[in-house]
Amino acid sequence: MLTQLLTGWITHQRWFAGKGRPIDELGIDSDVELAPGLRHLIISVHQAGTHDRYQLLLGADGHTSGRYSHARIGEGYYDAAYDPDLTGTLLTGMADGHDLGPLRFRHLEGVEIDTSLRSLVLGAEQSNTSLVYGETYICKLFRRLIPGVNPELEIVTALARHGAHHIAQPYGWIETDLDGEPTTLAMTQEFLATANDGWALALASVRDLYASFDPSACDAGGDFSSEAYRLGVATAEVHRELAAAFPTDVMESQDVKQMVEDHRRRLAGAIAEVPQLAAYAPVAQEAYQRVADVVAEIPVQRVHGDYHLGQVMRTTTDWVVLDFEGEPGQPLAERRALSSPLRDVAGMLRSFDYAARHLLADHPDADELRPRAIEWAELNRSSFLAGYSAGGGRLQAEDAVLLRALELVKAVYEVTYEARNRPAWLPIPMAAFQVER
């Protein structure tokens, strides 16, 4: 029986959110034939009072001669996201803009989609599956389905209509209705085949610095500061475009104080989970209190929400920002909520610290190299902020208070994340509480 096969298979998938808990019930909410040998399933999973839904492209492997054994589900079925002979159906559907049962295939007005390209699954993502078609498109399948329009689709299509330059061109998407809400199943964008990942570029600079005889970060052969400056400019421009494309507001004094209380509660929760953070709690508490005392109101708007060096790509001409989904694991309403643009700025500043310090974790010369790491981070932080200001981003004197607090909010989140997943990296976020800024 297919549901039994899926129950045994789904728990071993990277994108399955319920690992470690038994499945009480698995059912199939939707089963649509997309093409001969290809079905689209929406699977409903109940576990200990929770209910999640996932999507699957289901293939029948009678015609594949076992070529997709790595994607085998069992007894004649496999995950057809790995089958380029079938996944062209997705491009064709978006290009045609047709409906198929409860599924709606759509494309952005004015674009053309080449339906002749074959796909390849990109890497091993944790929460989604991305199909790369030739060197032209990347189609992201959202495996775990949350009712509502995905923030990334909402943002990039709006920015594209406003002529934004720092995004990957969107082409099309697939949607259905869940709980009465239009819900994004997949979206297709331009694939930046020749671009370089921001995190990889930053690490190359850090490695060059560590290997060089010149102790100065700005004189090392891999100096990244000019790129940090350009990234700051691009970030400010994206924020300006977001403010033009979506509503903006102002957080009043009472809401600012409530925000501070929320940060304090998260800090207390983090200390309960990672007791060594308690020694640095006064640093965060002081930063939070300064916001409550000094900041009367905060301009808010749509933001990226999970901004770091891994979310940006350097093309031959400029920086491009990716993955506007917001912070993973957060409710959709929270990911779509208005926030201070400085939240994104704080995220990128933390990312510079990570790039500088994470190579020290098991480095034999860590003590000698630490001053270089700090200098690299400070140089690129200041270059990024200079670019952000030059690009029109708001960085007034009183914003420094909020920015410092938001950096520590991010560091608190990082402490719990590293304690759970990468204990060797825990000193990186802990260092944020030891630096005077």
Coordinates of C-alpha atoms in Angstrom, one line a residue:
M1 CA 0.0 0.0 0.0
L2 CA 1.4 3.4 -1.0
T3 CA 0.7 5.1 2.3
Q4 CA 2.7 2.4 4.1
L5 CA 5.6 2.9 1.7
L6 CA 5.6 6.6 2.2
T7 CA 5.4 6.3 6.0
G8 CA 8.7 4.3 6.0
W9 CA 10.3 6.5 3.4
I10 CA 9.5 10.1 4.4
T11 CA 11.2 9.9 7.8
H12 CA 14.5 9.5 6.1
Q13 CA 14.3 12.6 4.0
R14 CA 16.3 15.7 4.8
W15 CA 13.3 17.9 4.4
F16 CA 11.1 16.0 6.8
A17 CA 10.5 18.2 9.8
G18 CA 9.3 15.4 12.2
K19 CA 12.4 13.4 12.6
G20 CA 12.7 11.5 15.9
R21 CA 9.0 11.2 16.4
P22 CA 6.8 8.3 15.4
I23 CA 4.2 8.9 12.7
D24 CA 0.7 8.4 14.0
E25 CA -1.0 8.6 10.7
L26 CA -0.1 9.4 7.1
G27 CA -2.6 10.1 4.4
I28 CA -2.8 11.5 0.8
D29 CA -4.8 14.7 0.6
S30 CA -4.3 15.3 -3.1
D31 CA -3.2 13.0 -6.0
V32 CA -3.0 14.6 -9.4
E33 CA -1.6 13.0 -12.6
L34 CA 0.7 15.5 -14.2
A35 CA 1.8 13.3 -17.1
P36 CA 2.0 9.6 -17.8
G37 CA 4.1 8.0 -15.0
L38 CA 4.1 11.3 -13.0
R39 CA 1.8 12.1 -10.1
H40 CA 1.8 15.1 -7.7
L41 CA 0.9 14.2 -4.2
I42 CA 0.2 16.3 -1.1
I43 CA 0.9 14.1 1.9
S44 CA -0.6 14.7 5.3
V45 CA 1.4 13.6 8.4
H46 CA 0.1 13.5 12.0
Q47 CA 2.6 13.2 14.8
A48 CA 1.9 13.7 18.5
G49 CA -0.7 16.3 18.0
T50 CA 1.0 18.1 15.1
H51 CA -0.1 18.1 11.5
D52 CA 2.2 18.8 8.6
R53 CA 1.8 18.5 4.8
Y54 CA 4.5 17.7 2.2
Q55 CA 4.5 17.5 -1.5
L56 CA 6.0 14.8 -3.6
L57 CA 6.5 14.2 -7.3
L58 CA 5.8 10.5 -7.5
G59 CA 7.2 8.4 -10.4
A60 CA 6.5 4.8 -11.4
D61 CA 9.9 3.2 -12.1
G62 CA 8.7 0.6 -14.5
H63 CA 10.3 2.6 -17.4
T64 CA 13.5 3.7 -15.7
S65 CA 15.4 0.5 -15.5
G66 CA 16.4 1.3 -12.0
R67 CA 18.3 4.5 -12.9
Y68 CA 16.8 6.3 -9.9
S69 CA 17.5 3.8 -7.2
H70 CA 18.9 6.6 -5.0
A71 CA 15.4 8.1 -5.1
R72 CA 13.5 4.8 -4.6
I73 CA 10.5 4.8 -2.4
G74 CA 9.7 1.2 -2.8
E75 CA 7.8 -1.4 -4.8
G76 CA 7.8 0.5 -8.1
Y77 CA 7.8 4.1 -6.9
Y78 CA 10.5 6.8 -6.7
D79 CA 10.9 10.5 -6.1
A80 CA 10.5 11.9 -9.6
A81 CA 12.1 15.2 -8.8
Y82 CA 15.3 13.3 -9.8
D83 CA 13.9 12.3 -13.2
P84 CA 14.7 14.9 -15.9
D85 CA 12.5 12.9 -18.4
L86 CA 9.5 13.9 -16.3
T87 CA 10.3 17.2 -14.6
G88 CA 10.0 19.2 -17.9
T89 CA 6.3 18.9 -17.2
L90 CA 6.7 21.6 -14.5
L91 CA 8.2 24.1 -17.0
T92 CA 5.6 23.3 -19.6
G93 CA 2.8 23.9 -17.1
M94 CA 4.2 27.3 -16.0
A95 CA 4.8 28.3 -19.6
D96 CA 1.3 27.4 -20.6
G97 CA -0.3 28.9 -17.4
H98 CA -2.9 26.2 -17.2
D99 CA -4.8 24.6 -14.3
L100 CA -4.6 20.8 -13.6
G101 CA -7.2 19.8 -11.0
P102 CA -6.4 21.8 -7.8
L103 CA -3.0 22.8 -9.2
R104 CA -2.5 26.2 -10.8
F105 CA 0.6 26.8 -13.0
R106 CA 1.4 30.5 -13.6
H107 CA 4.1 32.7 -15.1
L108 CA 5.1 36.3 -14.7
E109 CA 3.5 38.5 -17.3
G110 CA 5.8 39.2 -20.3
V111 CA 8.3 36.4 -19.7
E112 CA 9.0 33.4 -21.9
I113 CA 10.0 30.0 -20.6
D114 CA 12.1 27.6 -22.6
T115 CA 10.5 24.2 -22.0
S116 CA 13.1 22.1 -23.8
L117 CA 15.7 22.1 -20.9
R118 CA 16.4 19.1 -18.7
S119 CA 16.7 19.3 -15.0
L120 CA 19.2 18.3 -12.3
V121 CA 18.6 18.3 -8.6
L122 CA 20.9 20.8 -6.9
G123 CA 22.8 19.5 -3.9
A124 CA 21.2 18.3 -0.7
E125 CA 19.1 21.0 0.7
Q126 CA 17.6 20.8 4.2
S127 CA 14.1 22.0 3.7
N128 CA 13.4 22.3 -0.1
T129 CA 14.5 20.6 -3.3
S130 CA 15.8 22.8 -6.2
L131 CA 15.8 21.7 -9.8
V132 CA 18.3 23.4 -12.2
Y133 CA 17.2 23.5 -15.8
G134 CA 20.3 23.8 -18.0
E135 CA 22.0 27.0 -17.0
T136 CA 18.9 29.0 -17.2
Y137 CA 16.3 28.3 -14.5
I138 CA 16.2 27.1 -10.9
C139 CA 12.9 25.7 -9.7
K140 CA 12.5 25.4 -5.9
L141 CA 10.0 22.8 -4.7
F142 CA 8.8 23.7 -1.2
R143 CA 8.6 20.3 0.4
R144 CA 6.9 21.2 3.6
L145 CA 3.8 23.1 2.8
I146 CA 2.6 26.0 4.9
P147 CA -0.8 27.6 3.9
G148 CA -0.3 31.0 2.3
V149 CA 1.8 32.7 -0.4
N150 CA 5.5 32.0 0.2
P151 CA 7.2 35.3 1.1
E152 CA 10.0 34.8 -1.5
L153 CA 7.5 34.5 -4.3
E154 CA 5.6 37.5 -3.0
I155 CA 8.7 39.7 -2.7
V156 CA 10.6 38.8 -5.9
T157 CA 7.6 39.1 -8.2
A158 CA 6.7 42.5 -6.6
L159 CA 10.3 43.7 -6.9
A160 CA 10.5 42.4 -10.5
R161 CA 7.5 44.5 -11.4
H162 CA 9.2 47.5 -9.9
G163 CA 12.3 46.9 -12.1
A164 CA 14.6 45.8 -9.2
H165 CA 18.2 44.9 -10.3
H166 CA 19.4 43.0 -7.2
I167 CA 17.2 39.9 -7.5
A168 CA 17.2 36.8 -9.7
Q169 CA 14.5 37.2 -12.3
P170 CA 11.3 35.3 -11.4
Y171 CA 9.6 33.3 -14.2
G172 CA 6.8 31.2 -12.8
W173 CA 5.2 29.4 -10.0
I174 CA 2.8 26.6 -9.0
E175 CA 0.1 27.0 -6.4
T176 CA -2.9 25.3 -4.9
D177 CA -5.3 26.0 -2.0
L178 CA -4.7 24.7 1.5
D179 CA -7.1 25.6 4.3
G180 CA -8.8 28.0 2.0
E181 CA -5.6 30.0 1.2
P182 CA -3.6 30.2 -2.0
T183 CA -0.4 28.2 -1.2
T184 CA 2.9 28.2 -3.1
L185 CA 4.1 24.8 -4.1
A186 CA 7.1 25.8 -6.3
M187 CA 8.7 28.9 -7.9
T188 CA 11.1 29.3 -10.8
Q189 CA 13.8 32.0 -11.1
E190 CA 16.8 32.8 -13.1
F191 CA 19.7 30.5 -12.3
L192 CA 22.9 32.5 -11.7
A193 CA 25.2 29.9 -13.3
T194 CA 28.4 32.0 -13.3
A195 CA 27.9 34.0 -10.0
N196 CA 29.9 33.4 -6.9
D197 CA 28.4 32.8 -3.4
G198 CA 29.1 35.6 -1.0
W199 CA 30.1 33.3 1.8
A200 CA 32.6 31.5 -0.4
L201 CA 34.1 34.8 -1.5
A202 CA 34.4 36.0 2.1
L203 CA 36.1 32.7 3.2
A204 CA 38.6 32.9 0.3
S205 CA 39.5 36.4 1.6
V206 CA 39.9 35.1 5.2
R207 CA 42.0 32.1 4.1
D208 CA 44.2 34.4 2.1
L209 CA 44.6 36.7 5.1
Y210 CA 45.5 33.8 7.4
A211 CA 48.0 32.5 4.9
S212 CA 49.7 35.8 4.2
F213 CA 52.7 37.2 5.9
D214 CA 51.1 40.7 6.0
P215 CA 49.1 41.0 9.2
S216 CA 46.9 43.8 7.9
A217 CA 43.5 42.8 6.6
C218 CA 43.3 45.7 4.2
D219 CA 46.7 44.8 2.6
A220 CA 46.1 41.1 2.1
G221 CA 45.7 39.8 -1.4
G222 CA 42.1 38.7 -0.8
D223 CA 40.9 42.0 0.6
F224 CA 37.1 41.9 0.7
S225 CA 36.3 45.4 1.9
S226 CA 35.5 46.8 -1.6
E227 CA 33.0 44.0 -2.1
A228 CA 31.5 44.6 1.4
Y229 CA 31.0 48.2 0.5
R230 CA 29.2 47.3 -2.8
L231 CA 27.1 44.8 -0.9
G232 CA 26.1 47.6 1.5
V233 CA 25.0 49.8 -1.4
A234 CA 23.0 46.9 -2.9
T235 CA 21.4 46.1 0.5
A236 CA 20.2 49.8 0.8
E237 CA 18.8 49.7 -2.7
V238 CA 16.9 46.5 -2.0
H239 CA 15.5 48.0 1.2
R240 CA 14.4 51.1 -0.7
E241 CA 12.8 49.0 -3.4
L242 CA 11.0 46.9 -0.8
A243 CA 9.6 50.1 0.8
A244 CA 8.3 51.2 -2.6
A245 CA 6.7 47.8 -3.4
F246 CA 5.0 47.1 0.0
P247 CA 3.3 49.1 2.8
T248 CA 5.5 50.7 5.4
D249 CA 4.7 51.8 9.0
V250 CA 6.2 53.2 12.2
M251 CA 6.5 51.2 15.4
E252 CA 5.4 53.5 18.2
S253 CA 6.9 53.7 21.7
Q254 CA 4.7 51.2 23.3
D255 CA 5.3 48.6 20.6
V256 CA 9.1 49.3 20.9
K257 CA 8.9 48.5 24.6
Q258 CA 6.9 45.3 23.8
M259 CA 9.6 44.3 21.3
V260 CA 12.2 44.8 24.0
E261 CA 10.3 42.5 26.3
D262 CA 10.1 39.9 23.6
H263 CA 13.9 40.0 23.2
R264 CA 14.3 39.6 27.0
R265 CA 12.1 36.5 27.0
R266 CA 14.1 35.0 24.2
L267 CA 17.3 35.7 26.1
A268 CA 15.9 34.0 29.2
G269 CA 14.9 31.0 27.1
A270 CA 18.4 30.8 25.5
I271 CA 20.0 30.9 29.0
A272 CA 17.8 28.1 30.2
E273 CA 19.1 26.0 27.2
V274 CA 22.7 27.2 27.2
P275 CA 23.6 28.2 30.8
Q276 CA 27.1 29.5 29.9
L277 CA 25.3 32.4 28.2
A278 CA 24.2 33.7 31.6
A279 CA 27.6 35.3 32.2
Y280 CA 27.0 37.6 29.2
A281 CA 23.3 38.3 29.8
P282 CA 24.0 41.8 31.4
V283 CA 25.6 42.9 28.0
A284 CA 22.4 42.0 26.2
Q285 CA 20.1 43.4 28.9
E286 CA 21.9 46.7 28.8
A287 CA 21.6 46.9 25.0
Y288 CA 17.9 46.1 25.2
Q289 CA 17.3 48.7 27.9
R290 CA 19.0 51.4 25.9
V291 CA 16.5 50.8 23.1
A292 CA 13.6 51.1 25.5
D293 CA 15.1 54.3 27.0
V294 CA 16.4 56.0 23.8
V295 CA 14.3 54.8 20.8
A296 CA 10.9 56.5 20.6
E297 CA 9.8 55.0 17.3
I298 CA 11.1 52.6 14.6
P299 CA 10.3 52.8 10.9
V300 CA 9.3 49.3 9.7
Q301 CA 8.8 47.7 6.3
R302 CA 9.2 44.3 4.5
V303 CA 12.7 43.0 4.9
H304 CA 14.7 39.9 3.9
G305 CA 14.5 38.4 7.4
D306 CA 17.4 35.9 7.2
Y307 CA 20.2 38.0 5.7
H308 CA 23.7 36.8 5.6
L309 CA 26.6 36.1 3.2
G310 CA 25.1 32.8 2.1
Q311 CA 22.1 34.6 0.8
V312 CA 23.9 36.8 -1.7
M313 CA 25.6 36.1 -5.0
R314 CA 28.2 38.2 -6.8
T315 CA 27.6 38.3 -10.6
T316 CA 30.0 40.0 -13.0
T317 CA 28.2 43.3 -12.5
D318 CA 26.8 43.5 -9.0
W319 CA 25.4 41.7 -6.0
V320 CA 22.1 39.7 -6.2
V321 CA 20.0 38.9 -3.1
L322 CA 18.4 35.5 -2.9
D323 CA 16.0 33.5 -0.6
F324 CA 13.5 36.1 0.7
E325 CA 11.7 33.4 2.6
G326 CA 12.6 34.8 6.0
E327 CA 13.9 32.9 9.0
P328 CA 13.4 29.2 8.6
G329 CA 11.0 27.6 11.1
Q330 CA 9.1 30.8 11.9
P331 CA 5.4 31.1 11.2
L332 CA 4.5 32.5 7.9
A333 CA 2.8 35.6 9.4
E334 CA 6.0 36.4 11.3
R335 CA 8.1 36.0 8.2
R336 CA 5.9 38.4 6.4
A337 CA 5.6 41.0 9.2
L338 CA 7.1 44.5 8.9
S339 CA 10.4 45.0 10.6
S340 CA 13.3 47.4 10.9
P341 CA 15.7 47.2 7.9
L342 CA 18.4 47.3 10.5
R343 CA 17.4 43.7 11.3
D344 CA 18.9 42.7 7.9
V345 CA 21.9 44.9 8.5
A346 CA 22.5 43.2 11.8
G347 CA 22.3 39.8 10.2
M348 CA 25.0 40.7 7.7
L349 CA 27.3 42.2 10.3
R350 CA 27.0 38.9 12.3
S351 CA 27.8 37.0 9.1
F352 CA 31.1 38.9 8.7
D353 CA 32.0 37.9 12.3
Y354 CA 31.2 34.3 11.4
A355 CA 33.3 34.4 8.2
A356 CA 36.3 35.7 10.1
R357 CA 36.1 33.4 13.1
H358 CA 34.7 30.0 12.1
L359 CA 38.0 28.9 10.5
L360 CA 39.7 29.3 13.9
A361 CA 37.6 26.6 15.5
D362 CA 40.2 23.8 14.8
H363 CA 43.1 25.9 13.6
P364 CA 46.4 25.1 15.3
D365 CA 47.4 28.8 15.2
A366 CA 44.0 30.1 16.4
D367 CA 45.4 32.3 19.2
E368 CA 47.9 34.0 16.8
L369 CA 45.3 34.5 14.1
R370 CA 42.5 35.8 16.3
P371 CA 43.6 39.4 16.1
R372 CA 43.6 39.2 12.3
A373 CA 40.1 37.7 12.3
I374 CA 38.9 40.6 14.5
E375 CA 40.6 43.1 12.2
W376 CA 39.1 41.5 9.1
A377 CA 35.6 41.5 10.6
E378 CA 35.8 45.1 11.7
L379 CA 37.1 46.3 8.3
N380 CA 34.3 44.6 6.4
R381 CA 31.7 45.6 8.9
S382 CA 32.6 49.2 8.6
S383 CA 32.9 49.0 4.8
F384 CA 29.4 47.4 4.6
L385 CA 27.9 50.1 6.8
A386 CA 29.6 52.8 4.7
G387 CA 28.2 51.3 1.5
Y388 CA 24.7 51.0 3.1
S389 CA 24.8 54.7 4.1
A390 CA 26.1 55.7 0.7
G391 CA 23.3 53.7 -1.0
G392 CA 20.6 55.6 0.9
G393 CA 20.1 53.3 3.9
R394 CA 19.1 55.0 7.1
L395 CA 22.0 55.0 9.6
Q396 CA 21.5 58.0 11.9
A397 CA 23.2 58.4 15.2
E398 CA 20.3 57.0 17.3
D399 CA 20.1 53.9 14.9
A400 CA 23.4 52.7 16.5
V401 CA 21.5 51.8 19.7
L402 CA 18.9 49.7 17.8
L403 CA 21.5 48.1 15.6
R404 CA 23.6 47.0 18.5
A405 CA 20.6 45.4 20.2
L406 CA 19.5 43.6 17.0
E407 CA 23.0 42.2 16.6
L408 CA 22.8 40.7 20.1
V409 CA 19.3 39.4 19.4
K410 CA 20.7 37.6 16.4
A411 CA 23.7 36.4 18.5
V412 CA 21.3 34.9 21.1
Y413 CA 19.6 32.9 18.4
E414 CA 22.9 31.8 17.1
V415 CA 24.0 30.6 20.6
T416 CA 21.0 28.2 20.8
Y417 CA 21.4 27.1 17.2
E418 CA 25.1 26.2 17.6
A419 CA 24.6 24.5 21.0
R420 CA 22.1 22.2 19.3
N421 CA 23.8 21.6 16.0
R422 CA 27.5 22.7 16.0
P423 CA 28.9 22.9 19.5
A424 CA 32.4 23.6 18.2
W425 CA 31.1 26.8 16.7
L426 CA 29.6 28.1 19.9
P427 CA 32.5 30.5 20.7
I428 CA 31.6 32.5 17.6
P429 CA 28.3 33.9 18.7
M430 CA 29.5 34.0 22.4
A431 CA 32.3 36.4 21.2
A432 CA 29.6 38.9 20.2
F433 CA 28.9 39.7 23.8
Q434 CA 32.5 40.3 24.6
V435 CA 33.2 43.0 22.0
E436 CA 32.6 46.7 22.8
R437 CA 30.8 48.4 19.9

